[in-house]
Coordinates of C-alpha atoms in Angstrom, one line a residue:
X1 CA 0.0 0.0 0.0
X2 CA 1.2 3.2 -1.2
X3 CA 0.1 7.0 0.1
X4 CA -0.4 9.7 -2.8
X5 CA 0.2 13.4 -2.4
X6 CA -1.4 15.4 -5.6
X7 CA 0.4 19.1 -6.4
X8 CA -2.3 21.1 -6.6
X9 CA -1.0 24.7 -6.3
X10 CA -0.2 26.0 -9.2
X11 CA -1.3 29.5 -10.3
X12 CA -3.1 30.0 -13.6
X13 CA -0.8 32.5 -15.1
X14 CA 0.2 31.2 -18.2
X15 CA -1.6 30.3 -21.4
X16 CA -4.2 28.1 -19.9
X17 CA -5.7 31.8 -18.7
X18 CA -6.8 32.2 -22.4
X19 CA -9.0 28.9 -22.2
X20 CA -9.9 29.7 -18.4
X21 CA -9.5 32.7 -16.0
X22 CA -9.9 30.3 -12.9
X23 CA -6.9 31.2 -10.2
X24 CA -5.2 27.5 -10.3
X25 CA -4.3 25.7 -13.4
X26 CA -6.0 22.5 -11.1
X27 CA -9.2 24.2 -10.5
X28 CA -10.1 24.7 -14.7
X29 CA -12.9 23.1 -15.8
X30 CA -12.8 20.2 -18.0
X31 CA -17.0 18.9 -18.4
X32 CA -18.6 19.2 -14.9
X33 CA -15.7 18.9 -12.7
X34 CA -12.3 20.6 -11.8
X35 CA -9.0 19.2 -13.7
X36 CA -7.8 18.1 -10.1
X37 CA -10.8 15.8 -9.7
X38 CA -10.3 13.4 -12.6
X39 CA -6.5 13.1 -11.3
X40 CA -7.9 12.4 -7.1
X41 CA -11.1 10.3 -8.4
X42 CA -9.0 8.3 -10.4
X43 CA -5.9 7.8 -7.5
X44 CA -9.3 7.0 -5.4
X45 CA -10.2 3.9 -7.4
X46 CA -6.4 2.7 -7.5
X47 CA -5.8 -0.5 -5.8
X48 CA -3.1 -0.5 -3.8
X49 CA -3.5 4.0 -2.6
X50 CA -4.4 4.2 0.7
X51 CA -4.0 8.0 1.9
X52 CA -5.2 11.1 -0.6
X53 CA -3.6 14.5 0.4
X54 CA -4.2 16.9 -2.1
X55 CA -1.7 20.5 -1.9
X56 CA -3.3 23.3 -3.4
X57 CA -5.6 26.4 -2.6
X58 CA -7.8 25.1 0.3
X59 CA -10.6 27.1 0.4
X60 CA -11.5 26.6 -3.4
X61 CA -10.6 22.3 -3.7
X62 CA -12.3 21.8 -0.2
X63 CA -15.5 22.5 -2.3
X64 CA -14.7 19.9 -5.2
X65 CA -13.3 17.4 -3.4
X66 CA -16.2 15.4 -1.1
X67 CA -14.0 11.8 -0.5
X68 CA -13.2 11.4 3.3
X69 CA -10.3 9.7 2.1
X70 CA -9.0 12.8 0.9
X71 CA -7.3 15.6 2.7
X72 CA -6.7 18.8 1.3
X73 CA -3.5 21.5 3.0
X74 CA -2.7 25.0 1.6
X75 CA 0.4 25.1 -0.9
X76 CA 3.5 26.8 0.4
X77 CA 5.7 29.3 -1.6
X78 CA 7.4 26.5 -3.2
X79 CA 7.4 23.1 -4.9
X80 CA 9.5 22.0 -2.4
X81 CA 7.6 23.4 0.6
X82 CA 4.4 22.0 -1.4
X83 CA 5.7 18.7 -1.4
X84 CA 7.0 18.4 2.3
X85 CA 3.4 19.7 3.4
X86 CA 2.0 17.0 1.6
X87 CA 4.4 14.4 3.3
X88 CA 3.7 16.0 6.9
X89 CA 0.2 14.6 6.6
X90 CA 0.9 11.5 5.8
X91 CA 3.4 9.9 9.0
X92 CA 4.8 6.6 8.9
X93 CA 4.4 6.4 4.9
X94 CA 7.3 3.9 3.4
X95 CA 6.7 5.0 -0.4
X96 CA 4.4 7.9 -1.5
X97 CA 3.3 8.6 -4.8
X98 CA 3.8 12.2 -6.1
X99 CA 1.2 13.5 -8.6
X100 CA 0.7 16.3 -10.6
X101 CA -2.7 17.7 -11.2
X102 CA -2.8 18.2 -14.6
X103 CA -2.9 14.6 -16.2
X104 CA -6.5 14.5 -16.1
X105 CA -6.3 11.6 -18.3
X106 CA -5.1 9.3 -16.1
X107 CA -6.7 6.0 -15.6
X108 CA -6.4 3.4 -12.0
X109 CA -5.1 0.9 -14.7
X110 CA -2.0 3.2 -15.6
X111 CA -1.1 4.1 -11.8
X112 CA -1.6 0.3 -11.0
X113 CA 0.7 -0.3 -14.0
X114 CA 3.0 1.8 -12.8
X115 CA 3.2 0.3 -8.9
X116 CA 3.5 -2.7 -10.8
X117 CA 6.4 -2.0 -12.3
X118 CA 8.2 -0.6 -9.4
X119 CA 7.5 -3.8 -7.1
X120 CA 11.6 -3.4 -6.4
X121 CA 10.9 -1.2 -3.3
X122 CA 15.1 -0.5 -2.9
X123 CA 14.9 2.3 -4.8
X124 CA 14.5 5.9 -3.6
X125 CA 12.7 7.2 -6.4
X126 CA 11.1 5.4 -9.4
X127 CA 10.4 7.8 -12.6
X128 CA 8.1 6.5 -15.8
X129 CA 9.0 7.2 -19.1
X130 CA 6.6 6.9 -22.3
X131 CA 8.0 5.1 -25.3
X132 CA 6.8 8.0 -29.0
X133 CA 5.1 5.2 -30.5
X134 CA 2.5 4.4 -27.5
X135 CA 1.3 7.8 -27.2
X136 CA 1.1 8.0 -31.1
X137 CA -1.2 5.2 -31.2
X138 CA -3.2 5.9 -28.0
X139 CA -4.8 9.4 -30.1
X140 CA -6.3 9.6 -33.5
X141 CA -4.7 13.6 -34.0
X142 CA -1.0 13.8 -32.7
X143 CA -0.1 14.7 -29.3
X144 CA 2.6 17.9 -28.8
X145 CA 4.9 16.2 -26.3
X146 CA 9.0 16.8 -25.8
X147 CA 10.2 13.6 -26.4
X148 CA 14.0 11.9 -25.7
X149 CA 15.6 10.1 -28.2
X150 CA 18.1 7.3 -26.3
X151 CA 19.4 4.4 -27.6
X152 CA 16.5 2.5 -27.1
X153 CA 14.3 4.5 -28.6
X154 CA 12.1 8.0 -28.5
X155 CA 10.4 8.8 -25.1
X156 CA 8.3 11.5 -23.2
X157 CA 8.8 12.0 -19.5
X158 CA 5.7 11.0 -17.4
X159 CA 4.3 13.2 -14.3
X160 CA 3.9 11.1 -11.1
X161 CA 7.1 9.8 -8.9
X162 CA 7.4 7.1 -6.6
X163 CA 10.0 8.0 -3.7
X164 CA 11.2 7.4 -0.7
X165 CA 9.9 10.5 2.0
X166 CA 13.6 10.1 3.8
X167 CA 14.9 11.4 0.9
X168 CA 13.2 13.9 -0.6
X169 CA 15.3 17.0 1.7
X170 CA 18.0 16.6 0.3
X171 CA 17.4 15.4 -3.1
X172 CA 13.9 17.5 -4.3
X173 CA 16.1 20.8 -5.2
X174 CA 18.2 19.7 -7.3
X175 CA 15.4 17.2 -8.6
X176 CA 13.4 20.4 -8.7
X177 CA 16.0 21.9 -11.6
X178 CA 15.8 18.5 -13.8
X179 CA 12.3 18.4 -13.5
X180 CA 12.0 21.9 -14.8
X181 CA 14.0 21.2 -17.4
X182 CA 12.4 17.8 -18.6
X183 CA 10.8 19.9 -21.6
X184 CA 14.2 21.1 -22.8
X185 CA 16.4 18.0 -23.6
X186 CA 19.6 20.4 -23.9
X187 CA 18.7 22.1 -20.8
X188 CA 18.7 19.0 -19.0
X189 CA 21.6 17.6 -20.2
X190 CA 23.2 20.8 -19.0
X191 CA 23.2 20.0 -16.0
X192 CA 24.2 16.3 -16.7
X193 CA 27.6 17.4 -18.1
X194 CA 28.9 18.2 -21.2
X195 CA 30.3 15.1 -22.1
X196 CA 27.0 13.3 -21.9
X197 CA 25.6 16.3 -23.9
X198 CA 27.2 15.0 -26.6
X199 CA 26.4 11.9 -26.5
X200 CA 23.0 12.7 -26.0
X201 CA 23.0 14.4 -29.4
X202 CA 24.4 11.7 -30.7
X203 CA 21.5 9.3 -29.2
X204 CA 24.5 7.5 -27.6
X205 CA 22.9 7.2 -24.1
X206 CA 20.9 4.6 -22.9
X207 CA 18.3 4.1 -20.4
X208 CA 20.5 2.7 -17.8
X209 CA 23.7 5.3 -18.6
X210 CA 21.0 8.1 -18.0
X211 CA 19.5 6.3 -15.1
X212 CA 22.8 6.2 -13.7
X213 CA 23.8 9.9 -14.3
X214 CA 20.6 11.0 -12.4
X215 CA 21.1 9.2 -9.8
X216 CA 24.7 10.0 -9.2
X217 CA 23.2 13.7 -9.3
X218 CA 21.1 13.2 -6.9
X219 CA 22.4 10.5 -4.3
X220 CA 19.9 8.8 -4.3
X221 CA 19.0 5.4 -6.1
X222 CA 16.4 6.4 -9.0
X223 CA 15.1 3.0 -11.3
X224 CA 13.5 4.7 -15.0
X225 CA 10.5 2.5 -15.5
X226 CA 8.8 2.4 -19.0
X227 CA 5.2 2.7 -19.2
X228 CA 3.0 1.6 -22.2
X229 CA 0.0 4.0 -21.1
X230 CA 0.7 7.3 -22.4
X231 CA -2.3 8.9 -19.9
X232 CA 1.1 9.0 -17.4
X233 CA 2.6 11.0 -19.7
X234 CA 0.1 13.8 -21.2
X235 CA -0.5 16.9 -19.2
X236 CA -2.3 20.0 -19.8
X237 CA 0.2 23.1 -20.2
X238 CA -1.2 24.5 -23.2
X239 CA -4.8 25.3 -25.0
X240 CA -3.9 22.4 -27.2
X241 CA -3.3 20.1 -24.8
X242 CA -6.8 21.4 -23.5
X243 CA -8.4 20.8 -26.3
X244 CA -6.9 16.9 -26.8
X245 CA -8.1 16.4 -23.2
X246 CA -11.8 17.6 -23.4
X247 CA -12.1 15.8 -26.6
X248 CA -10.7 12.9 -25.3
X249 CA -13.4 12.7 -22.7
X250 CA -16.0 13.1 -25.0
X251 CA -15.3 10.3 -27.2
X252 CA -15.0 8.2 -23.8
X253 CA -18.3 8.9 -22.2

């Protein structure tokens, strides 16, 4: 049994605003409910999630949110802060699973998929990657993603972690940085090193060398897990991915 804490808090300032003027990317409406609620409703009917705490503007999710399962704390000043308040509600949790709130998408088959693939509980943090060709095939009109080309093959980053809570002080800055830059391939491997810049641009690197690199970075032990549902790995950052989204649910219900 795993705990989940769901990032809830962060402001609508960018070009989301366009589509909605709501003060929280997770409170935008997608149908009759708030992004966040596809995200917690769907963590809710997980196997294998026990505890729901849910960072984010209080007073406004208190009021979508009606599972007594879930628990709902202001967000800080910071993704870090955000995340630590999160853990703080959730004592004596061995693994926690970190969510964003905009992969309203998301299915309890993909998050059981992903436990399932990170059975080996000796890692600190376990990360899921989304091969091209499975989110290619998931959507009849193609997807806008930033995708990785390793040795292996062509992969977009997915948006919920598994980790360890003992680790997360001193690993989430710098995690915090790579995270940021997951959308820039070149950024990221910036801060990798320059030597494995290159060899990034020469799709040199493979899963296990970059695996390696991160987890040297952040002393921690990180396992990459690849995921064949490509709900783990399609947010909502821009009207387009909007659009995909509510049209997506549409054809589903």
């Amino acid at each position: 049994m795993v705990d989940a804490v769901v990032l809830a808090g962060s402001p609508n300032n960018g070009p989301l605003k366009e589509c909605s003027p709501v003060p929280y990317e997770a409170l935008i409406p997608i149908g009759s409910k708030a992004m966040v609620q596809y995200v917690v409703e769907a963590l809710a009917r997980t196997r294998g999630v026990g505890r729901i705490v849910v960072v984010g503007p209080r007073e406004e999710l208190v009021n979508h949110l009606k599972d007594d399962r879930v628990r709902v704390v202001p967000a800080g000043s910071s993704l870090l802060e955000n995340v630590q308040q999160g853990l703080e509600e959730l004592p004596g949790a061995r693994r926690v699973l970190l969510v964003s709130s905009d992969i309203p998408l998301i299915t309890p088959r993909a998050i059981e998929d992903f436990l399932e693939l990170c059975q080996d509980q000796e890692a600190d943090l376990y990360y899921p990657i989304v091969p091209r060709e499975a989110v290619e095939s998931r959507f009849a009109v193609p997807v806008r993603r930033t995708y990785v080309s390793l040795k292996e093959g062509v992969f977009t980053g997915g948006n919920l972690f598994l980790l360890n809570p003992e680790v997360v002080s001193r690993c989430l800055p710098l995690g915090q940085q790579l995270v940021a830059a997951r959308k820039s391939p070149l950024r990221l491997c910036r801060l990798v090193g320059l030597g494995f810049l290159i060899r990034f641009l020469l799709h040199r690197v493979t899963l296990e060398e970059a695996q390696a690199r991160v987890s040297r970075l952040l002393g921690i032990r990180g396992v990459v897990v690849i995921s064949r549902y490509p709900e783990v790995g399609v947010d909502v950052d821009k009207p387009v991915d909007l659009a995909l989204v509510i049209r997506t649910l549409q054809q589903a219900s």
